[in-house]
Amino acid sequence: MSRPLKKRVLRNRLLCCLCLLAASGFSDQSVTIAAEPAPIRFLKTWGQQGDKPGEFHFPIDIVINAGDEVFVTDHLNDRVQKFDRAGKLLGQFPVLPNPGGIALDKQGNLILSHILASGSSKHKIGDRISIYSPQGKLIRQWGKPGKGPREFNCPGGIAVADDGRIYVADQTNHRVQVFDPTGQFLFEWGKYGSQPGEFGGKGSPTSRVGGPQFLAFDSQGNLWTTEGANCRVQQFTAEGKLLQHWGTDADAPGGLGGYFSGFGGKPVKSLTGPIAVCIDKKDRLWISAVSGRVQQFSSTGKYLRGCGEKQGTAPGEFYAPHGMAFDSHGDLYVVDAYNHRIQKFAIGR
């Protein structure tokens, strides 16, 4: 047998052996190919600027209860409006002035934050937390302007832990305050700065967009916070121990930077960075940014997908998206604040 022929025979035998190995010893080892995330699909929108039922004047935050009733804080109309998941108005009720953040307590009551704003006499009441029944009955309230315990300076997002404790983003005091379900002060953490565990250090100390702004708990009971000035999110234990932080000021997919340009198309450099954070059932983070983006990240900060890459008024576009929430079907609702509307999306898997 010639040498070239021997080489071909040996090569063919080797290939046969490899095929046998693949068919026997390695046959139970499947190769998994990661699928691309499904696109985010726009479903519907409702609302426009105004003070009639179903209209909004700067909606801020949203929460959805177990019955898929959608509650929205209508900031400058001093009310909460309730809708079904199709956007049909179910009711509305007046609340203390300037409602912003909203969350559900363990009894299904609505916890609201209110900021103190200049203007008419009705807006002299603010910087406090209130609790309302789903029908609009005021149950309790606490807080006043200041820097001490149970005092606030532009309170923002609210989150409720599994044990019922209430966490409030005390925005311009650059801290998180924690209360029991009756509003009694428990503890706080945070201060002005840019170091890990601090808030808002790249912005003005008096800016309420410095952070912390919005809050959300993941399935492990850890708390996530957003900061506009530092263009980052931070993760803490429920007791305030820092676990991680990430984010960049890039104005591109995966970044949390960029400026709001809703006033005549000119960037407003005092309005930048992420606004709200929402956690889905797989502990992925959904982060809205003042630049008009809503983006999904893994819990370690890996960018996965997003929508609203262009600021605007068309379906799927945003001007300063704020609060977000999921219904029982897994659909995502986004408060499109400066467009005075709610947008709803199917996120796939």
CSV table of C-alpha atoms in Angstrom, one decimal:
chain,number,residue,atom,x,y,z
A,1,MET,CA,0.0,0.0,0.0
A,2,SER,CA,1.4,3.4,-1.0
A,3,ARG,CA,2.1,6.0,1.7
A,4,PRO,CA,-0.6,8.5,0.4
A,5,LEU,CA,-3.1,5.7,0.4
A,6,LYS,CA,-2.2,4.7,4.0
A,7,LYS,CA,-2.7,8.3,5.1
A,8,ARG,CA,-6.1,8.4,3.6
A,9,VAL,CA,-7.1,5.2,5.3
A,10,LEU,CA,-5.9,6.4,8.7
A,11,ARG,CA,-7.7,9.7,8.2
A,12,ASN,CA,-10.9,7.9,7.4
A,13,ARG,CA,-10.6,5.6,10.3
A,14,LEU,CA,-10.0,8.5,12.6
A,15,LEU,CA,-13.1,10.3,11.3
A,16,CYS,CA,-15.1,7.1,11.9
A,17,CYS,CA,-13.8,6.9,15.5
A,18,LEU,CA,-14.8,10.5,16.1
A,19,CYS,CA,-18.3,9.9,14.7
A,20,LEU,CA,-18.7,6.8,16.9
A,21,LEU,CA,-17.6,8.9,20.0
A,22,ALA,CA,-20.1,11.5,19.1
A,23,ALA,CA,-22.8,8.9,18.7
A,24,SER,CA,-22.1,7.2,21.9
A,25,GLY,CA,-20.1,8.7,24.8
A,26,PHE,CA,-20.9,12.3,23.9
A,27,SER,CA,-24.5,11.8,22.7
A,28,ASP,CA,-26.0,13.0,25.9
A,29,GLN,CA,-24.2,16.3,25.9
A,30,SER,CA,-26.4,18.8,24.0
A,31,VAL,CA,-25.1,22.2,22.8
A,32,THR,CA,-27.3,25.1,23.9
A,33,ILE,CA,-27.3,28.2,21.7
A,34,ALA,CA,-28.5,31.3,23.5
A,35,ALA,CA,-31.4,32.8,21.6
A,36,GLU,CA,-31.7,36.5,20.9
A,37,PRO,CA,-34.1,38.3,23.2
A,38,ALA,CA,-37.5,38.8,21.7
A,39,PRO,CA,-38.2,42.4,20.4
A,40,ILE,CA,-40.2,44.7,22.6
A,41,ARG,CA,-43.5,45.2,20.9
A,42,PHE,CA,-45.6,48.3,21.3
A,43,LEU,CA,-49.3,47.5,22.2
A,44,LYS,CA,-51.1,50.7,22.9
A,45,THR,CA,-51.1,54.1,24.5
A,46,TRP,CA,-53.7,56.2,26.3
A,47,GLY,CA,-53.9,59.7,27.8
A,48,GLN,CA,-53.1,63.3,26.7
A,49,GLN,CA,-52.5,66.5,28.5
A,50,GLY,CA,-55.5,67.9,30.3
A,51,ASP,CA,-57.5,67.7,33.5
A,52,LYS,CA,-60.5,65.7,32.3
A,53,PRO,CA,-61.0,62.1,33.4
A,54,GLY,CA,-58.4,59.9,31.7
A,55,GLU,CA,-56.2,62.8,30.9
A,56,PHE,CA,-52.9,63.7,32.6
A,57,HIS,CA,-50.8,66.6,33.6
A,58,PHE,CA,-47.4,65.1,34.1
A,59,PRO,CA,-48.0,61.6,35.3
A,60,ILE,CA,-45.1,60.3,37.4
A,61,ASP,CA,-45.5,56.8,38.7
A,62,ILE,CA,-47.6,53.7,38.2
A,63,VAL,CA,-48.5,50.5,40.2
A,64,ILE,CA,-50.6,47.5,39.3
A,65,ASN,CA,-52.4,45.3,41.8
A,66,ALA,CA,-53.1,41.6,41.8
A,67,GLY,CA,-56.4,42.3,40.0
A,68,ASP,CA,-54.6,44.1,37.2
A,69,GLU,CA,-56.0,47.5,38.2
A,70,VAL,CA,-53.6,50.2,37.1
A,71,PHE,CA,-53.1,53.2,39.4
A,72,VAL,CA,-51.2,56.3,38.1
A,73,THR,CA,-50.2,59.4,40.0
A,74,ASP,CA,-51.4,62.5,38.1
A,75,HIS,CA,-48.9,65.0,39.4
A,76,LEU,CA,-50.2,68.4,38.6
A,77,ASN,CA,-53.9,67.4,38.7
A,78,ASP,CA,-53.4,66.3,42.3
A,79,ARG,CA,-55.2,62.9,41.9
A,80,VAL,CA,-54.7,59.2,41.3
A,81,GLN,CA,-56.5,57.6,38.3
A,82,LYS,CA,-57.4,54.0,38.0
A,83,PHE,CA,-57.6,52.0,34.8
A,84,ASP,CA,-58.0,48.4,33.6
A,85,ARG,CA,-55.2,46.8,31.6
A,86,ALA,CA,-56.8,48.0,28.4
A,87,GLY,CA,-56.6,51.6,29.5
A,88,LYS,CA,-60.3,52.0,30.3
A,89,LEU,CA,-60.8,54.5,33.1
A,90,LEU,CA,-62.2,52.8,36.2
A,91,GLY,CA,-62.2,55.8,38.6
A,92,GLN,CA,-60.2,58.6,40.1
A,93,PHE,CA,-59.9,60.4,43.4
A,94,PRO,CA,-58.2,63.5,44.7
A,95,VAL,CA,-55.1,63.2,46.9
A,96,LEU,CA,-52.7,65.6,48.7
A,97,PRO,CA,-50.9,68.0,46.3
A,98,ASN,CA,-48.2,66.9,43.9
A,99,PRO,CA,-48.3,63.1,44.1
A,100,GLY,CA,-45.2,61.4,42.7
A,101,GLY,CA,-44.1,58.0,43.8
A,102,ILE,CA,-46.7,55.2,44.3
A,103,ALA,CA,-46.5,51.7,45.8
A,104,LEU,CA,-48.8,49.1,47.3
A,105,ASP,CA,-48.7,48.0,50.9
A,106,LYS,CA,-49.5,44.4,52.0
A,107,GLN,CA,-53.1,45.3,52.4
A,108,GLY,CA,-53.4,46.7,48.9
A,109,ASN,CA,-53.5,50.3,50.0
A,110,LEU,CA,-51.7,53.0,48.0
A,111,ILE,CA,-48.6,54.7,49.4
A,112,LEU,CA,-47.8,58.1,47.8
A,113,SER,CA,-45.0,60.6,48.0
A,114,HIS,CA,-45.7,64.3,47.7
A,115,ILE,CA,-43.2,67.1,47.0
A,116,LEU,CA,-43.4,70.6,48.3
A,117,ALA,CA,-43.8,73.0,45.3
A,118,SER,CA,-44.0,76.8,45.1
A,119,GLY,CA,-47.1,78.3,43.6
A,120,SER,CA,-50.7,78.5,44.8
A,121,SER,CA,-51.7,78.0,48.4
A,122,LYS,CA,-52.8,74.4,47.8
A,123,HIS,CA,-49.2,73.5,47.1
A,124,LYS,CA,-47.9,74.6,50.4
A,125,ILE,CA,-48.5,71.1,51.7
A,126,GLY,CA,-45.8,68.7,50.6
A,127,ASP,CA,-42.7,66.7,51.4
A,128,ARG,CA,-44.7,63.9,53.0
A,129,ILE,CA,-46.0,60.4,52.6
A,130,SER,CA,-49.6,59.4,52.5
A,131,ILE,CA,-51.5,56.2,52.5
A,132,TYR,CA,-54.9,55.9,50.7
A,133,SER,CA,-57.3,53.0,50.3
A,134,PRO,CA,-57.9,51.8,46.7
A,135,GLN,CA,-61.2,53.7,46.9
A,136,GLY,CA,-59.4,57.0,47.8
A,137,LYS,CA,-59.9,57.3,51.6
A,138,LEU,CA,-57.0,58.9,53.3
A,139,ILE,CA,-55.7,56.4,56.0
A,140,ARG,CA,-52.6,58.2,57.3
A,141,GLN,CA,-49.9,60.7,56.4
A,142,TRP,CA,-46.5,61.7,57.9
A,143,GLY,CA,-43.6,63.9,57.2
A,144,LYS,CA,-42.7,67.6,56.7
A,145,PRO,CA,-39.9,69.5,55.0
A,146,GLY,CA,-36.5,69.0,56.6
A,147,LYS,CA,-33.5,66.8,57.1
A,148,GLY,CA,-34.3,64.9,60.2
A,149,PRO,CA,-36.0,61.5,60.6
A,150,ARG,CA,-39.5,61.5,59.1
A,151,GLU,CA,-38.7,64.7,57.3
A,152,PHE,CA,-38.2,65.0,53.5
A,153,ASN,CA,-36.9,67.1,50.7
A,154,CYS,CA,-38.6,66.1,47.5
A,155,PRO,CA,-39.5,62.4,48.3
A,156,GLY,CA,-39.6,60.3,45.2
A,157,GLY,CA,-39.9,56.6,44.5
A,158,ILE,CA,-41.3,54.2,47.1
A,159,ALA,CA,-40.8,50.4,47.5
A,160,VAL,CA,-42.3,48.0,50.0
A,161,ALA,CA,-40.4,45.0,51.4
A,162,ASP,CA,-41.9,41.6,51.9
A,163,ASP,CA,-42.1,42.3,55.7
A,164,GLY,CA,-44.1,45.5,55.0
A,165,ARG,CA,-41.4,48.0,55.7
A,166,ILE,CA,-41.7,51.1,53.5
A,167,TYR,CA,-38.6,52.5,51.7
A,168,VAL,CA,-38.6,56.1,50.5
A,169,ALA,CA,-36.2,57.8,48.1
A,170,ASP,CA,-35.6,61.1,49.9
A,171,GLN,CA,-34.2,62.7,46.8
A,172,THR,CA,-32.7,66.0,47.7
A,173,ASN,CA,-31.6,64.8,51.1
A,174,HIS,CA,-29.7,62.1,49.1
A,175,ARG,CA,-30.7,59.2,51.3
A,176,VAL,CA,-33.2,56.3,51.7
A,177,GLN,CA,-35.5,56.4,54.7
A,178,VAL,CA,-37.2,53.3,56.0
A,179,PHE,CA,-40.4,53.1,58.0
A,180,ASP,CA,-42.7,50.5,59.5
A,181,PRO,CA,-46.1,50.0,58.0
A,182,THR,CA,-47.6,52.7,60.3
A,183,GLY,CA,-45.0,55.3,59.3
A,184,GLN,CA,-42.7,55.1,62.3
A,185,PHE,CA,-39.1,55.8,61.4
A,186,LEU,CA,-36.7,52.8,61.5
A,187,PHE,CA,-33.4,53.8,59.9
A,188,GLU,CA,-31.8,55.5,57.0
A,189,TRP,CA,-28.7,55.5,54.8
A,190,GLY,CA,-26.9,57.6,52.2
A,191,LYS,CA,-25.5,61.0,51.8
A,192,TYR,CA,-24.5,63.4,49.1
A,193,GLY,CA,-21.5,62.2,47.0
A,194,SER,CA,-20.3,60.0,44.2
A,195,GLN,CA,-18.6,57.3,46.1
A,196,PRO,CA,-20.3,53.8,46.2
A,197,GLY,CA,-23.2,54.0,48.6
A,198,GLU,CA,-23.6,57.8,48.2
A,199,PHE,CA,-26.0,59.6,46.0
A,200,GLY,CA,-26.1,62.5,43.5
A,201,GLY,CA,-22.5,63.7,43.8
A,202,LYS,CA,-22.0,65.0,40.3
A,203,GLY,CA,-25.1,67.2,40.4
A,204,SER,CA,-26.1,70.1,42.6
A,205,PRO,CA,-26.7,69.2,46.2
A,206,THR,CA,-30.1,70.8,46.0
A,207,SER,CA,-31.1,68.9,42.8
A,208,ARG,CA,-33.9,66.4,43.2
A,209,VAL,CA,-32.7,64.6,40.0
A,210,GLY,CA,-29.4,63.7,41.7
A,211,GLY,CA,-30.8,60.7,43.5
A,212,PRO,CA,-31.8,58.4,44.8
A,213,GLN,CA,-34.9,58.8,42.6
A,214,PHE,CA,-36.8,55.5,42.3
A,215,LEU,CA,-36.5,52.2,44.2
A,216,ALA,CA,-37.3,48.6,43.5
A,217,PHE,CA,-36.9,45.3,45.2
A,218,ASP,CA,-35.7,42.1,43.5
A,219,SER,CA,-36.7,38.6,44.3
A,220,GLN,CA,-33.9,38.2,46.8
A,221,GLY,CA,-35.1,41.2,48.9
A,222,ASN,CA,-32.4,43.5,47.8
A,223,LEU,CA,-33.1,47.1,46.9
A,224,TRP,CA,-32.1,48.9,43.7
A,225,THR,CA,-31.8,52.7,43.5
A,226,THR,CA,-31.4,55.1,40.5
A,227,GLU,CA,-29.3,58.2,40.4
A,228,GLY,CA,-29.6,60.7,37.6
A,229,ALA,CA,-26.4,62.8,38.4
A,230,ASN,CA,-24.1,59.8,38.7
A,231,CYS,CA,-25.8,57.8,35.8
A,232,ARG,CA,-25.8,54.6,37.7
A,233,VAL,CA,-27.9,52.2,39.7
A,234,GLN,CA,-26.9,50.7,43.1
A,235,GLN,CA,-28.0,47.5,44.8
A,236,PHE,CA,-28.2,47.3,48.6
A,237,THR,CA,-29.4,44.8,51.1
A,238,ALA,CA,-32.7,45.7,52.9
A,239,GLU,CA,-30.5,47.0,55.7
A,240,GLY,CA,-28.6,49.4,53.5
A,241,LYS,CA,-25.4,47.4,52.9
A,242,LEU,CA,-24.0,48.2,49.4
A,243,LEU,CA,-23.7,45.1,47.1
A,244,GLN,CA,-22.9,46.5,43.7
A,245,HIS,CA,-23.2,49.5,41.5
A,246,TRP,CA,-22.9,50.0,37.7
A,247,GLY,CA,-23.8,52.4,34.9
A,248,THR,CA,-22.2,54.7,32.4
A,249,ASP,CA,-23.1,58.2,31.2
A,250,ALA,CA,-22.9,57.1,27.5
A,251,ASP,CA,-25.8,58.4,25.3
A,252,ALA,CA,-26.1,55.1,23.5
A,253,PRO,CA,-27.9,51.7,23.9
A,254,GLY,CA,-26.5,50.2,27.2
A,255,GLY,CA,-25.6,53.7,28.6
A,256,LEU,CA,-27.6,55.6,31.2
A,257,GLY,CA,-26.6,59.0,30.0
A,258,GLY,CA,-28.0,61.6,27.6
A,259,TYR,CA,-30.1,64.7,28.1
A,260,PHE,CA,-33.7,65.5,28.0
A,261,SER,CA,-34.6,67.5,24.9
A,262,GLY,CA,-38.3,67.9,25.1
A,263,PHE,CA,-38.3,71.7,25.4
A,264,GLY,CA,-37.9,73.0,21.9
A,265,GLY,CA,-35.4,70.3,21.0
A,266,LYS,CA,-32.5,71.8,23.0
A,267,PRO,CA,-30.8,69.5,25.5
A,268,VAL,CA,-31.4,70.4,29.1
A,269,LYS,CA,-28.1,69.5,30.8
A,270,SER,CA,-29.6,69.6,34.3
A,271,LEU,CA,-31.8,66.7,33.3
A,272,THR,CA,-29.8,63.6,32.6
A,273,GLY,CA,-29.4,60.0,33.6
A,274,PRO,CA,-31.7,57.2,34.7
A,275,ILE,CA,-35.0,57.9,36.4
A,276,ALA,CA,-36.9,54.8,37.4
A,277,VAL,CA,-36.1,51.1,37.9
A,278,CYS,CA,-38.5,48.1,37.7
A,279,ILE,CA,-37.7,44.4,38.2
A,280,ASP,CA,-39.3,41.6,36.2
A,281,LYS,CA,-39.9,38.0,37.3
A,282,LYS,CA,-36.5,37.0,36.1
A,283,ASP,CA,-34.8,39.7,38.2
A,284,ARG,CA,-33.8,41.6,35.1
A,285,LEU,CA,-33.8,45.4,35.5
A,286,TRP,CA,-35.8,47.8,33.4
A,287,ILE,CA,-34.5,51.3,33.6
A,288,SER,CA,-36.0,54.4,32.2
A,289,ALA,CA,-33.8,57.3,31.3
A,290,VAL,CA,-34.5,61.0,30.8
A,291,SER,CA,-32.9,60.7,27.3
A,292,GLY,CA,-36.0,58.8,26.2
A,293,ARG,CA,-34.9,55.2,26.6
A,294,VAL,CA,-36.3,52.2,28.4
A,295,GLN,CA,-33.7,49.5,28.6
A,296,GLN,CA,-33.4,46.0,30.0
A,297,PHE,CA,-30.3,44.8,31.9
A,298,SER,CA,-29.1,41.7,33.7
A,299,SER,CA,-28.7,42.0,37.4
A,300,THR,CA,-24.9,42.4,36.8
A,301,GLY,CA,-25.4,45.3,34.4
A,302,LYS,CA,-25.2,43.6,31.0
A,303,TYR,CA,-27.3,45.4,28.4
A,304,LEU,CA,-29.9,43.1,26.9
A,305,ARG,CA,-32.4,45.2,24.8
A,306,GLY,CA,-34.3,48.4,24.8
A,307,CYS,CA,-36.9,50.7,23.2
A,308,GLY,CA,-37.4,54.4,22.7
A,309,GLU,CA,-34.0,55.1,21.2
A,310,LYS,CA,-35.4,58.4,19.9
A,311,GLN,CA,-37.1,61.1,21.9
A,312,GLY,CA,-40.5,61.9,20.5
A,313,THR,CA,-44.2,61.6,20.5
A,314,ALA,CA,-44.8,58.6,18.2
A,315,PRO,CA,-45.8,55.3,19.6
A,316,GLY,CA,-42.8,53.7,21.2
A,317,GLU,CA,-41.0,57.0,21.7
A,318,PHE,CA,-40.8,58.9,25.0
A,319,TYR,CA,-40.2,62.2,26.5
A,320,ALA,CA,-38.7,61.6,30.0
A,321,PRO,CA,-40.2,58.2,30.7
A,322,HIS,CA,-40.7,57.8,34.5
A,323,GLY,CA,-42.3,54.9,36.5
A,324,MET,CA,-42.9,51.4,35.1
A,325,ALA,CA,-44.9,48.4,36.2
A,326,PHE,CA,-45.8,44.9,35.0
A,327,ASP,CA,-49.3,43.3,35.0
A,328,SER,CA,-50.0,39.7,35.6
A,329,HIS,CA,-49.7,38.9,31.9
A,330,GLY,CA,-46.1,40.2,31.9
A,331,ASP,CA,-46.8,43.3,29.8
A,332,LEU,CA,-44.8,46.4,30.7
A,333,TYR,CA,-46.5,49.8,31.3
A,334,VAL,CA,-44.4,53.0,31.1
A,335,VAL,CA,-45.4,56.4,32.3
A,336,ASP,CA,-44.4,58.7,29.4
A,337,ALA,CA,-44.4,61.8,31.7
A,338,TYR,CA,-43.8,64.7,29.3
A,339,ASN,CA,-46.1,63.2,26.7
A,340,HIS,CA,-48.8,63.0,29.4
A,341,ARG,CA,-49.7,59.4,28.6
A,342,ILE,CA,-49.2,55.7,29.4
A,343,GLN,CA,-47.6,53.3,26.9
A,344,LYS,CA,-47.9,49.5,27.1
A,345,PHE,CA,-45.5,46.9,25.6
A,346,ALA,CA,-45.3,43.2,25.2
A,347,ILE,CA,-41.7,42.2,26.2
A,348,GLY,CA,-41.8,38.5,25.0
A,349,ARG,CA,-39.9,36.1,27.2
